[in-house]
PDB file of C-alpha atoms and ligand atoms in Angstrom:
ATOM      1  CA  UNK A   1     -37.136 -21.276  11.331  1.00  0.00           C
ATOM      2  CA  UNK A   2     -34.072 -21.373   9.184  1.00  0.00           C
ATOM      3  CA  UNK A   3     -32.962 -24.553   8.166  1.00  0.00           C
ATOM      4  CA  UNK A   4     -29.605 -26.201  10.261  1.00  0.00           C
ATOM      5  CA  UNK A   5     -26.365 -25.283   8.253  1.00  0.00           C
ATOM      6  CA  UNK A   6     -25.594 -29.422   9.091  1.00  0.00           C
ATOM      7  CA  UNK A   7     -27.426 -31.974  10.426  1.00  0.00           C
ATOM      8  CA  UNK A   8     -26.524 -35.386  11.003  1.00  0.00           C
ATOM      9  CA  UNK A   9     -29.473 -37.788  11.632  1.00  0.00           C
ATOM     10  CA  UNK A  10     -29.071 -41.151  13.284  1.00  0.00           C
ATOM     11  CA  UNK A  11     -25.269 -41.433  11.771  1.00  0.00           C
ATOM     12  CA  UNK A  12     -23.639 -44.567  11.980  1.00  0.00           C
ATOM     13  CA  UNK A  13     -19.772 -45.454  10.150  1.00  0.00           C
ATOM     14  CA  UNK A  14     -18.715 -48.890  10.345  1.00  0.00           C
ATOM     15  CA  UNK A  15     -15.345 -49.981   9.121  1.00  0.00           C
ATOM     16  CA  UNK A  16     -14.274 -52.790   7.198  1.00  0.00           C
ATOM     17  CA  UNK A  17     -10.255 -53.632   7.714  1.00  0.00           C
ATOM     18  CA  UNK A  18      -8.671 -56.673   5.960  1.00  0.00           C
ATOM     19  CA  UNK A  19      -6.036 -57.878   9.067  1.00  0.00           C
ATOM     20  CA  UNK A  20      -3.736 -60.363   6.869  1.00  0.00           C
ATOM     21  CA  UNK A  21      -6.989 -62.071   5.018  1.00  0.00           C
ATOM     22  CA  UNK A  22      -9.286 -61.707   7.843  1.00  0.00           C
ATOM     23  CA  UNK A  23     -11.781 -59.267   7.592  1.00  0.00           C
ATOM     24  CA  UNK A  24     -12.816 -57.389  10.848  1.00  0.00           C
ATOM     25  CA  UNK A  25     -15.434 -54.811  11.275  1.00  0.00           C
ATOM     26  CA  UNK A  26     -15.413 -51.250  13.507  1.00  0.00           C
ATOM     27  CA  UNK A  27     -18.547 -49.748  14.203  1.00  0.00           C
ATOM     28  CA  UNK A  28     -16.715 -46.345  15.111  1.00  0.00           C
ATOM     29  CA  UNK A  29     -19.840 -44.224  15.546  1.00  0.00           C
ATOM     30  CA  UNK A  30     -23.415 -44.843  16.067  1.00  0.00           C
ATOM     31  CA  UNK A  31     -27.278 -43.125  16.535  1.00  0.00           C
ATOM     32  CA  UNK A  32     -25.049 -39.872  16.129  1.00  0.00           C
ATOM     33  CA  UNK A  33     -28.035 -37.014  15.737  1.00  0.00           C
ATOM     34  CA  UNK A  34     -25.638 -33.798  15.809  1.00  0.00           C
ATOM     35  CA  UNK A  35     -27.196 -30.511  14.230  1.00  0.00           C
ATOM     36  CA  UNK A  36     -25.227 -27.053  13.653  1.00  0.00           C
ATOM     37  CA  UNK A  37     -27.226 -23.911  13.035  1.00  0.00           C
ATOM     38  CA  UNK A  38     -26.479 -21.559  10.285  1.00  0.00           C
ATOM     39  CA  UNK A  39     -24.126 -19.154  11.788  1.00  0.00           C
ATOM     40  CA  UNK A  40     -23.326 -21.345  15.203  1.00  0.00           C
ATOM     41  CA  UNK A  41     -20.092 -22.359  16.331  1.00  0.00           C
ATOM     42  CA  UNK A  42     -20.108 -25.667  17.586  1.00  0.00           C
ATOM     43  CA  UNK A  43     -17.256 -27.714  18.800  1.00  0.00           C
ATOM     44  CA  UNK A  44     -17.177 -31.819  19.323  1.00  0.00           C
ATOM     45  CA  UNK A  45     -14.874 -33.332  22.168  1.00  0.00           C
ATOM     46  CA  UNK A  46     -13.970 -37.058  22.867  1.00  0.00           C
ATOM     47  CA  UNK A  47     -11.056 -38.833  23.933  1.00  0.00           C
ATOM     48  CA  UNK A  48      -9.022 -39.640  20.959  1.00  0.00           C
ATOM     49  CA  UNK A  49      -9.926 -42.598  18.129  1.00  0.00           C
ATOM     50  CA  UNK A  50     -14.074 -41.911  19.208  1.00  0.00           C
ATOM     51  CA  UNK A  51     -14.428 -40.603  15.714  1.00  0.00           C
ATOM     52  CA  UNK A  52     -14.454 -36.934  15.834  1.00  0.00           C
ATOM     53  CA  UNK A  53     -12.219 -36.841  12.242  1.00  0.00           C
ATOM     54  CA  UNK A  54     -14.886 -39.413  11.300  1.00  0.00           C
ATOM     55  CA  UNK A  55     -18.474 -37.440  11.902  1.00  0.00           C
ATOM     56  CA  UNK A  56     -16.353 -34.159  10.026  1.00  0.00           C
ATOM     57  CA  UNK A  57     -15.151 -36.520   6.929  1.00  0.00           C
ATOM     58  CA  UNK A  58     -18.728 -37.313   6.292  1.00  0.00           C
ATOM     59  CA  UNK A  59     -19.637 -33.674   6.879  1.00  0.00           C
ATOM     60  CA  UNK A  60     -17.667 -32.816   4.626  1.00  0.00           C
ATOM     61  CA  UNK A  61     -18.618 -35.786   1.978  1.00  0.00           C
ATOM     62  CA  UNK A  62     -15.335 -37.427   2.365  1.00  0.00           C
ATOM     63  CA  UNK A  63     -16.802 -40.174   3.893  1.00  0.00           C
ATOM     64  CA  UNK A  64     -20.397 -42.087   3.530  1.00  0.00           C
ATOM     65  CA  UNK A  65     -22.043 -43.084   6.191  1.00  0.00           C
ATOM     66  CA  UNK A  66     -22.864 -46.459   6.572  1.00  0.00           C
ATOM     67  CA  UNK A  67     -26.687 -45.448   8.182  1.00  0.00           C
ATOM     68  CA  UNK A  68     -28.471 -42.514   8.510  1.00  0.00           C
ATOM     69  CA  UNK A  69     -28.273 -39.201   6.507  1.00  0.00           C
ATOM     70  CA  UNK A  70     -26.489 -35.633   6.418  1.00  0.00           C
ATOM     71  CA  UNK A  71     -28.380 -32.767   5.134  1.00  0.00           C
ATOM     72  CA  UNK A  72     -26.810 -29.670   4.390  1.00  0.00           C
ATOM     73  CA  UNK A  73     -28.914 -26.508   4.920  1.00  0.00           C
ATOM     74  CA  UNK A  74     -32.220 -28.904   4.231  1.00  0.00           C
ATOM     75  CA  UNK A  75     -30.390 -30.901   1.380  1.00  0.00           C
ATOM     76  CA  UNK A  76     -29.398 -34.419   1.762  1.00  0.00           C
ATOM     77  CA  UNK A  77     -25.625 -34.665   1.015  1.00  0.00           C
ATOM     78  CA  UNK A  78     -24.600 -35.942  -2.100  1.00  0.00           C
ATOM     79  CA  UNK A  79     -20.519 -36.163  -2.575  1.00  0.00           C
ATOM     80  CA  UNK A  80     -18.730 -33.516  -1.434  1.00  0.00           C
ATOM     81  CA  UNK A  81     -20.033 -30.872   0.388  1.00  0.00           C
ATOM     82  CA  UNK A  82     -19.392 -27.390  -2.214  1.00  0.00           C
ATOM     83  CA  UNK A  83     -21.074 -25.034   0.528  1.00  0.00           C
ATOM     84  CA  UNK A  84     -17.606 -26.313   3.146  1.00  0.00           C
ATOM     85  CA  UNK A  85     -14.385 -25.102   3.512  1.00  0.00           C
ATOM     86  CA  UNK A  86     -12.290 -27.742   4.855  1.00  0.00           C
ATOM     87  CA  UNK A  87      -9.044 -27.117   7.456  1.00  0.00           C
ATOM     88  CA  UNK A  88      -7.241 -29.978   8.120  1.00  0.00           C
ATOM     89  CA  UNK A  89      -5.218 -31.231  11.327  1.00  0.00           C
ATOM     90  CA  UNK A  90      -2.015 -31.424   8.851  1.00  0.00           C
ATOM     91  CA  UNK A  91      -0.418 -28.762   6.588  1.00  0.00           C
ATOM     92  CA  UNK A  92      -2.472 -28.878   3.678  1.00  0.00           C
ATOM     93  CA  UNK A  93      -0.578 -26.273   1.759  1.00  0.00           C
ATOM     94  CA  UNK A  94       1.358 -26.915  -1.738  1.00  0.00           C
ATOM     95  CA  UNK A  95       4.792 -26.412  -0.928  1.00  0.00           C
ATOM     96  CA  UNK A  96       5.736 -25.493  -4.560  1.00  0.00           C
ATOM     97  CA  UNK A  97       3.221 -22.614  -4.697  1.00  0.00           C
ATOM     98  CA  UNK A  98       3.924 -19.321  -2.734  1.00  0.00           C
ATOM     99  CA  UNK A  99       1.943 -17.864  -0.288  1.00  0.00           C
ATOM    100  CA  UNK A 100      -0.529 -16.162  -2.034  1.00  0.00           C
ATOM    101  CA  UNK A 101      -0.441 -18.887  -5.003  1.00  0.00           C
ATOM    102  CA  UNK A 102      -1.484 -21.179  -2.224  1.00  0.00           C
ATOM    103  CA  UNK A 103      -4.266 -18.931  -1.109  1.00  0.00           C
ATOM    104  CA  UNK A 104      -5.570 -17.894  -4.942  1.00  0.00           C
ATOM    105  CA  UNK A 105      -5.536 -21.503  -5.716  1.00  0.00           C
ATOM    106  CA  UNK A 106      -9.542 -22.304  -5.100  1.00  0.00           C
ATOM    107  CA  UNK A 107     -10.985 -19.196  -7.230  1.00  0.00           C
ATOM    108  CA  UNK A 108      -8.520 -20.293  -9.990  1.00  0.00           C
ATOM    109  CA  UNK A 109     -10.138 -23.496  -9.897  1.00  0.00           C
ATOM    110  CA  UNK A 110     -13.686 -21.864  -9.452  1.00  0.00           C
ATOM    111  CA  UNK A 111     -12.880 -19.738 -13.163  1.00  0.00           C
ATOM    112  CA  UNK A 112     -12.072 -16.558 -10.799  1.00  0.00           C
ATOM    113  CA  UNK A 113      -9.642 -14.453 -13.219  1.00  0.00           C
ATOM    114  CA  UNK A 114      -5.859 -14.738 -12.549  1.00  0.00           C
ATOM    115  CA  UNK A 115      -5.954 -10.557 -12.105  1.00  0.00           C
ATOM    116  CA  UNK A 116      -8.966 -10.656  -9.579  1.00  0.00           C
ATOM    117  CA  UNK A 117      -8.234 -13.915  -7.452  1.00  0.00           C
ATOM    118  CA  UNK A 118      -4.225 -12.876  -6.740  1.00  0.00           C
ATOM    119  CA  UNK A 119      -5.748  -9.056  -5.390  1.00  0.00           C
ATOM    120  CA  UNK A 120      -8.298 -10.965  -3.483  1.00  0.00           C
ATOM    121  CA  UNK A 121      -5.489 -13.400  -2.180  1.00  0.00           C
ATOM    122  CA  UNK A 122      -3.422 -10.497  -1.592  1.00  0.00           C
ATOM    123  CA  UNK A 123      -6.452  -9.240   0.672  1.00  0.00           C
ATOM    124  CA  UNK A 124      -6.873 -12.560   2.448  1.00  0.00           C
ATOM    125  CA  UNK A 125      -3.182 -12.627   3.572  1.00  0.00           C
ATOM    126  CA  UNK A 126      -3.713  -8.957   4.527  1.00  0.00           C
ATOM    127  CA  UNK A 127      -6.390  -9.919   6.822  1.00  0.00           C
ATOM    128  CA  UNK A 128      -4.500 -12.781   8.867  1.00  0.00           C
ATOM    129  CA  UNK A 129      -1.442 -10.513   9.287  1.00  0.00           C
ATOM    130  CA  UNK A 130       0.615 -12.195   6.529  1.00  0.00           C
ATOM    131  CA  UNK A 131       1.246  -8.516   4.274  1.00  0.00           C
ATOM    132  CA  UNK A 132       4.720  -8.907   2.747  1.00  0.00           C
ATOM    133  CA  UNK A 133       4.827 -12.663   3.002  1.00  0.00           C
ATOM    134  CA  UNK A 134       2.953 -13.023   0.123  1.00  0.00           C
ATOM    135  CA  UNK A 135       6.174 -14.673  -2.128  1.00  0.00           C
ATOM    136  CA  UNK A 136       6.981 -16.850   0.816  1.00  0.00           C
ATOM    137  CA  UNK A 137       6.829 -20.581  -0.301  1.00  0.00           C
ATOM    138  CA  UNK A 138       5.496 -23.064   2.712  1.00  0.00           C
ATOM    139  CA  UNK A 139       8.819 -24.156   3.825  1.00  0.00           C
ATOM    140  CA  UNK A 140      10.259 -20.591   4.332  1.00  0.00           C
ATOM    141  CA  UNK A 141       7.033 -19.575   6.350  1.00  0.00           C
ATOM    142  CA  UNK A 142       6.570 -20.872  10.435  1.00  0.00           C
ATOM    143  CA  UNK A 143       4.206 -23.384  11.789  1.00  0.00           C
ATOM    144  CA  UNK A 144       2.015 -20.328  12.819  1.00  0.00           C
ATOM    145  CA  UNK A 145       2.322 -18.557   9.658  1.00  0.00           C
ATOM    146  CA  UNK A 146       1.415 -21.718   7.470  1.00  0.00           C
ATOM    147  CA  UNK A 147      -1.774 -21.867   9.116  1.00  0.00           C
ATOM    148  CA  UNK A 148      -2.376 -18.461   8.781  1.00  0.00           C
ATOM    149  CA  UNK A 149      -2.044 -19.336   4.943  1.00  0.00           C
ATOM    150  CA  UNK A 150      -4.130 -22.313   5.598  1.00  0.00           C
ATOM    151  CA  UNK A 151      -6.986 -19.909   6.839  1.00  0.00           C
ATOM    152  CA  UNK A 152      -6.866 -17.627   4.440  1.00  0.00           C
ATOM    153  CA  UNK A 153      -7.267 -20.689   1.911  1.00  0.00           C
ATOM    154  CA  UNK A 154     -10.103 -22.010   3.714  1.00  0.00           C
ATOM    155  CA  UNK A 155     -12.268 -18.465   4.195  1.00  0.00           C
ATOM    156  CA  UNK A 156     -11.290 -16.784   0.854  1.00  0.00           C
ATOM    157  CA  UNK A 157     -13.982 -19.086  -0.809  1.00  0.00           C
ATOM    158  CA  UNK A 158     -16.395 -17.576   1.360  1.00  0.00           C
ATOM    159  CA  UNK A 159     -18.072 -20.967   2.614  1.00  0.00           C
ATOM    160  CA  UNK A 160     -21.164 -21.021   4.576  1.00  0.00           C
ATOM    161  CA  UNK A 161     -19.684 -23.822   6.860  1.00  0.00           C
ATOM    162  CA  UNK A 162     -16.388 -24.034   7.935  1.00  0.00           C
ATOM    163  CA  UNK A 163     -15.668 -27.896   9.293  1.00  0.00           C
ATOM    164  CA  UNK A 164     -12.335 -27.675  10.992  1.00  0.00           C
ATOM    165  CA  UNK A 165     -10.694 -30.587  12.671  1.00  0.00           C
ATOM    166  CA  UNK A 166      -7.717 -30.032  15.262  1.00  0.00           C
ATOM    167  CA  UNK A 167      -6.376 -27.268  12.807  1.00  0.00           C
ATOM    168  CA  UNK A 168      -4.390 -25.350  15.816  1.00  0.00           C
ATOM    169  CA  UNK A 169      -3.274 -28.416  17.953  1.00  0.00           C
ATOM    170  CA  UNK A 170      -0.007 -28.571  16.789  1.00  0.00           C
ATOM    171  CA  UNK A 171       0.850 -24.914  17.717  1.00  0.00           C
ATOM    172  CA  UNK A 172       2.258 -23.332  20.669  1.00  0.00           C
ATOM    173  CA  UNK A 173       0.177 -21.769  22.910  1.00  0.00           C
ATOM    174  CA  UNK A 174       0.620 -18.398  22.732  1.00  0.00           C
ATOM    175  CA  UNK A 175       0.465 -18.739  18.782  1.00  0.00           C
ATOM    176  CA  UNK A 176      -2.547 -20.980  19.139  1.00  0.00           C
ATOM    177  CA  UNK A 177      -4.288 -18.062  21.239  1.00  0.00           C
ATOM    178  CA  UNK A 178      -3.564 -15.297  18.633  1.00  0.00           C
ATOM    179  CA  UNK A 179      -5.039 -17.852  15.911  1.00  0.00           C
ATOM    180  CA  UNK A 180      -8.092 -18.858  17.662  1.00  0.00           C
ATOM    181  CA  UNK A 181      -8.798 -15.387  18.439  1.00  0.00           C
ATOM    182  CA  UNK A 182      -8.131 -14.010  15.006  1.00  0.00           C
ATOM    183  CA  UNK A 183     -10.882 -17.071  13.922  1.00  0.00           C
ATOM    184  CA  UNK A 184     -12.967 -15.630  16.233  1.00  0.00           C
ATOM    185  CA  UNK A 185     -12.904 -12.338  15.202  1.00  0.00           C
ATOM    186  CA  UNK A 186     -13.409 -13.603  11.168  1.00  0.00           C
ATOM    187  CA  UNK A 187     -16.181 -15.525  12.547  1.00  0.00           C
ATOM    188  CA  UNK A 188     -18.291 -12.453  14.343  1.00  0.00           C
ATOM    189  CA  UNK A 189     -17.742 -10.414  11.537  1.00  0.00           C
ATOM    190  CA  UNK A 190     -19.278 -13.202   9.322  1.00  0.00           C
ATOM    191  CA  UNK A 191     -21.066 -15.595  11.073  1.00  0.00           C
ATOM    192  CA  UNK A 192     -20.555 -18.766   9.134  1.00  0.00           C
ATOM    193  CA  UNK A 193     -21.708 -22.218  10.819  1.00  0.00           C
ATOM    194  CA  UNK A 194     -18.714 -23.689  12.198  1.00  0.00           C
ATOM    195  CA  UNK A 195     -18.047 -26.920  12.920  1.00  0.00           C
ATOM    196  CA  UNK A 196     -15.042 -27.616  15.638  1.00  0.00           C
ATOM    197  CA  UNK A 197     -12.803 -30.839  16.190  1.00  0.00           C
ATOM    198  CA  UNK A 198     -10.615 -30.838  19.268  1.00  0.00           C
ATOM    199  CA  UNK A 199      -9.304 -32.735  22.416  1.00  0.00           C
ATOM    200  CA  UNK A 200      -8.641 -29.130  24.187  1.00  0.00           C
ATOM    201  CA  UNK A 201     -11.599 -28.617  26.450  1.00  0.00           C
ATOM    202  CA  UNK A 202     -10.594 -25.138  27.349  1.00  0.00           C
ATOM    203  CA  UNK A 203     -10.432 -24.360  23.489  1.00  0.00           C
ATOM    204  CA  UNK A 204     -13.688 -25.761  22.766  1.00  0.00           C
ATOM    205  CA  UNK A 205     -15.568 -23.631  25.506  1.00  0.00           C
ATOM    206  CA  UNK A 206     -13.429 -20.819  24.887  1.00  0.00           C
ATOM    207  CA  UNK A 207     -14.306 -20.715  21.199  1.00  0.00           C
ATOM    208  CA  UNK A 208     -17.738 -22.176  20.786  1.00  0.00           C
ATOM    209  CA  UNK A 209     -22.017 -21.686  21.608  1.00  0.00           C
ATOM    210  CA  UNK A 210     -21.851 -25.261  22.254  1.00  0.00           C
ATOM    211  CA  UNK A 211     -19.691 -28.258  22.999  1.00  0.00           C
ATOM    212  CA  UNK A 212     -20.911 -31.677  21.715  1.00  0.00           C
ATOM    213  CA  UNK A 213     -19.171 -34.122  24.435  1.00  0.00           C
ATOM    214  CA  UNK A 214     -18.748 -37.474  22.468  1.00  0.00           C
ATOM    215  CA  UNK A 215     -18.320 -40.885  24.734  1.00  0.00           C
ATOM    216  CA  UNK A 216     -15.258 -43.220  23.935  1.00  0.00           C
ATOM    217  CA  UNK A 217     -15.418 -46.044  21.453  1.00  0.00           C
ATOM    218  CA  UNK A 218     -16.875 -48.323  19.561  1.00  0.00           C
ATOM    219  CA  UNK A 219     -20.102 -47.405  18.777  1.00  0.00           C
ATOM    220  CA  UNK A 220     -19.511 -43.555  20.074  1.00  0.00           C
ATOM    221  CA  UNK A 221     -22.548 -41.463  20.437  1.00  0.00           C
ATOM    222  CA  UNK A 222     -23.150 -37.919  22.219  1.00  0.00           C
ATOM    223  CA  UNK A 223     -23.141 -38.148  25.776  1.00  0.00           C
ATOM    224  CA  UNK A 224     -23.642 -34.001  26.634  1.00  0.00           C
ATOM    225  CA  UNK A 225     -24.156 -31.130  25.265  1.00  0.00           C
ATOM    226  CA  UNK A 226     -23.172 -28.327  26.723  1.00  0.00           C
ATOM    227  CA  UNK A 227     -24.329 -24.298  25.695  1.00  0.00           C
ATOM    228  CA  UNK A 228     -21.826 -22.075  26.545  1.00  0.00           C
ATOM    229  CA  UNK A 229     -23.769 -18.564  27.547  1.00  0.00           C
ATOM    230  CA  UNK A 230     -20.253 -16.412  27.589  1.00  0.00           C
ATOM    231  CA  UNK A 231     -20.414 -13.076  26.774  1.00  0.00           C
ATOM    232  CA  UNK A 232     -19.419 -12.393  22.746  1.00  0.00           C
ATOM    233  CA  UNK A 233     -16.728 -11.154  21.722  1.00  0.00           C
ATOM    234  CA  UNK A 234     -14.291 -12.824  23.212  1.00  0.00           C
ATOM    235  CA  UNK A 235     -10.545 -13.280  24.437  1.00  0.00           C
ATOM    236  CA  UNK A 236      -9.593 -16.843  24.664  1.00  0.00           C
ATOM    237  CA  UNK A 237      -7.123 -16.001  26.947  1.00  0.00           C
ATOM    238  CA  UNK A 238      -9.036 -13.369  28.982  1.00  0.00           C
ATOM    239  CA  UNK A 239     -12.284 -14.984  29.168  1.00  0.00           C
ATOM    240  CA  UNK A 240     -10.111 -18.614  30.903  1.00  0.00           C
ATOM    241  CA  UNK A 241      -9.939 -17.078  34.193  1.00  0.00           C
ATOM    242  CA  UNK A 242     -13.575 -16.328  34.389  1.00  0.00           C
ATOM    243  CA  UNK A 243     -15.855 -18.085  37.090  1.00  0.00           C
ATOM    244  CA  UNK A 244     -18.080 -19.116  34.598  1.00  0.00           C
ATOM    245  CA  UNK A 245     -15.449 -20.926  32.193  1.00  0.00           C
ATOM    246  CA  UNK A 246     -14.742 -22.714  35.508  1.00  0.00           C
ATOM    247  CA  UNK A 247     -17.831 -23.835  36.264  1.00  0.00           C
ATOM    248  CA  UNK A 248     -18.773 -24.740  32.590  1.00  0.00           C
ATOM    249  CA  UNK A 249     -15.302 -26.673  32.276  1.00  0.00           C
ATOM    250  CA  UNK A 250     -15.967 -28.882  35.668  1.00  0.00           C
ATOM    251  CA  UNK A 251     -19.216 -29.717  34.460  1.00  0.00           C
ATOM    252  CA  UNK A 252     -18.282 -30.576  31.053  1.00  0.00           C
ATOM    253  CA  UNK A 253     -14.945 -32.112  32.462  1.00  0.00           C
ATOM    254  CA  UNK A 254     -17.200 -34.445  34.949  1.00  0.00           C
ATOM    255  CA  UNK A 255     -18.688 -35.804  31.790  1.00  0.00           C
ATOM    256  CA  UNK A 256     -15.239 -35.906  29.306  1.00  0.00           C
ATOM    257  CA  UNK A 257     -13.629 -37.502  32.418  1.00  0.00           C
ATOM    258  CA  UNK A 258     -14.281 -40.999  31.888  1.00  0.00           C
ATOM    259  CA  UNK A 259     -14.499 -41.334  28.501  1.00  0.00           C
ATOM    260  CA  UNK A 260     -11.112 -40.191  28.115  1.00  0.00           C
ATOM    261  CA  UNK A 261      -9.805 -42.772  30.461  1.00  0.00           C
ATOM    262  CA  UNK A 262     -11.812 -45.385  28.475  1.00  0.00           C
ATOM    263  CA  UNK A 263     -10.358 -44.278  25.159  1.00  0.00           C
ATOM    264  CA  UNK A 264      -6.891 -44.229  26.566  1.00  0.00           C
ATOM    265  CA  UNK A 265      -7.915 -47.913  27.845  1.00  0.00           C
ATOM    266  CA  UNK A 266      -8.649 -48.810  24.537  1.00  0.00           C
ATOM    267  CA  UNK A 267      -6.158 -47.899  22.229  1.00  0.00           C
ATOM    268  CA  UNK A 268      -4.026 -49.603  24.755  1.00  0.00           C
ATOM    269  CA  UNK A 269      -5.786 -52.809  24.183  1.00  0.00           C
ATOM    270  CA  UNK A 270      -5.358 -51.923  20.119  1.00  0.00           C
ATOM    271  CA  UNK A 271      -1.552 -51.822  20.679  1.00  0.00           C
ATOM    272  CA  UNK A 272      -1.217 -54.629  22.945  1.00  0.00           C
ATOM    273  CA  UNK A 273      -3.668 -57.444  21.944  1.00  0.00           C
TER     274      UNK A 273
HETATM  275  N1  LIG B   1     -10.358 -46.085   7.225  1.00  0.00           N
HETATM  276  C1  LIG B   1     -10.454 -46.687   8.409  1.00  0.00           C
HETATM  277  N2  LIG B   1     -10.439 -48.040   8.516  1.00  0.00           N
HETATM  278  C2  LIG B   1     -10.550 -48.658   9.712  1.00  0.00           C
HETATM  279  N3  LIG B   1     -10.721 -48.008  10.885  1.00  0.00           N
HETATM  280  C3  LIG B   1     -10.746 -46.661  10.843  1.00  0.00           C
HETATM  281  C4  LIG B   1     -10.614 -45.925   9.611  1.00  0.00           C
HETATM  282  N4  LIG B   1     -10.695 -44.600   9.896  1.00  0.00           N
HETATM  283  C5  LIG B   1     -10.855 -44.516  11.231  1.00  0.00           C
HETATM  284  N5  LIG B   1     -10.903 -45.740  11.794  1.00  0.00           N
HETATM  285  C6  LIG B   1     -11.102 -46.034  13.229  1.00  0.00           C
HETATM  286  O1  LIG B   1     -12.290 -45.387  13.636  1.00  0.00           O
HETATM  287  C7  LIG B   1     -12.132 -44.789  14.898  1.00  0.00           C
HETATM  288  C8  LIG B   1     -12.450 -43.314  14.812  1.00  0.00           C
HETATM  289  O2  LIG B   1     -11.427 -42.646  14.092  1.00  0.00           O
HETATM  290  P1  LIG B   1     -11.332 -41.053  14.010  1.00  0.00           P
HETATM  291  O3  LIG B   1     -10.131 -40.722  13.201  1.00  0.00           O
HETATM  292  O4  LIG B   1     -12.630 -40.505  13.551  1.00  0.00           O
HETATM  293  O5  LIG B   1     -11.120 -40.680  15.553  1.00  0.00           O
HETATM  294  P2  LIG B   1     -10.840 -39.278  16.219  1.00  0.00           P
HETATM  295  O6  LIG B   1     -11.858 -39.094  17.288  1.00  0.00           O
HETATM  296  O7  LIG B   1     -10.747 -38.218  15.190  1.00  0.00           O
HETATM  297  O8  LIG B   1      -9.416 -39.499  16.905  1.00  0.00           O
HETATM  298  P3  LIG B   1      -8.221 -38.465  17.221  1.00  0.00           P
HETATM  299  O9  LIG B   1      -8.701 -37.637  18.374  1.00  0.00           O
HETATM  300  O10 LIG B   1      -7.087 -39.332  17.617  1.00  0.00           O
HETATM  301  O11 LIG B   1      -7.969 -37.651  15.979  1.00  0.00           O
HETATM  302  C9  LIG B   1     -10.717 -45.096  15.349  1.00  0.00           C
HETATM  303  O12 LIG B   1     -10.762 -46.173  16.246  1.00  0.00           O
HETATM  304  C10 LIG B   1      -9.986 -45.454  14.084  1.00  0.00           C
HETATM  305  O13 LIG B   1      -8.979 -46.403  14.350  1.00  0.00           O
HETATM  306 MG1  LIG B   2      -9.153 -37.007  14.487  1.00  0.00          MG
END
């Protein structure tokens, strides 16, 4: 059997804050086994601060954990993870590079010749619909478009794991549909091991082969796992209004449920000591 693509063994991340001189401590995740397979997509939901950003950081090698170890296709970890791309919840883009400057940027850095990295670039932007923005710095681009850039950035590299955390939330819907389904179709053709961050329930079974439910705070942990048997490929939109996207999202919900209302609890208490 082929070695998991990530696997997070008995993961815990406590942090340390300094509150005016008094030091406090946050266990924010704990006993956290979570394992992707080469070429699976797999998506994590939990109400918000349960420490979804937190299990990707370390993932990624952002982040140490304070117990228990990531390996990465059989390796253990050690700093950042060079086999990831990384798409973030924010723009990550360089607003004083264009388009495909932004895009070209990683095999620059990689030694890729200046010739051979701005026709690959070129091809990238092709690929997510973006020919004939290529000039187009950030700011002149849309929200839509800038993640379009953002995903060419993030696949051009060709990584065998892409870790992506909210990276459509702040979209509109119908733009969020035509990205997730243009990831999807990048993804079948390539089959990378994907890991998935979001608070959208119907975008995690939508997208995914399995949905990693995570409980609320402190000390979150995996509460369900879910597989989600829909017929590949697929239409985000199409495949919402299916009986069995019903029935997987009321079971999955019935689980989500509660933890969501605990989080929500919780960051009240945070606000309002
Ligand atoms: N550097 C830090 N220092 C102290 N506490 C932190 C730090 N980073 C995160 N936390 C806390 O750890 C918890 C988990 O944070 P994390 O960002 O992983 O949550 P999340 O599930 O991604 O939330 P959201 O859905 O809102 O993005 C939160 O309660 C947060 O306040
Ligand atoms: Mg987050």
């Amino acid at each position: 059997m082929s070695q998991a693509a990530i696997e997070l063994k008995g993961i815990a991340c406590t942090f340390v804050s300094d509150d005016s001189g008094t030091l406090s401590t946050y266990t924010a995740v704990k006993n956290v086994d979570l394992t992707v397979a080469d070429g699976e997509f797999v998506s994590v939901v939990g109400p918000t601060g349960c420490g979804k950003s937190t299990l990707l950081n370390m993932s990624a090698g952002l982040l140490e954990p304070s117990a228990g170890t990531v390996s990465i296709f059989g390796e253990p970890l050690v700093g950042l993870n060079r086999r990831a791309g990384y798409m973030f919840q924010a723009d990550s883009l360089m607003p004083w590079k264009s388009a495909l400057d932004n895009v070209a940027a990683g095999l620059l850095f990689e030694g890729v010749p200046e010739k051979e990295a701005a026709q690959r670039a070129r091809e990238w932007l092709a690929r997510v619909g973006l020919t004939g923005f290529e000039d187009r710095y950030p700011h002149h681009l849309s929200g839509g478009m800038r993640k379009r850039v953002a995903m060419a950035q993030t696949l051009i590299k060709d990584p065998d794991i892409i870790l992506m955390d909210e990276s459509f939330s702040a979209l509109d819907i119908q733009t969020r549909q035509l990205m997730e389904n243009e990831l999807l179709n990048l993804w079948q053709a390539k089959r990378k091991a994907v890991l998935f961050i979001t608070h959208d329930l119907d975008e995690a079974i939508s997208m995914s082969d399995r949905v990693v439910v995570m409980s609320a705070g402190p000390e979150s942990h995996p509460i369900g796992e879910f597989t989600i048997d829909l017929p590949r490929p697929r239409d985000v939109s199409e495949v919402r209004v299916t009986p069995r996207f019903i029935e997987l999202h009321t079971a999955i919900w019935s689980v989500l449920r509660e933890e969501v209302l605990k989080g929500y609890a919780q960051q009240q208490r945070k606000v309002q000591p």
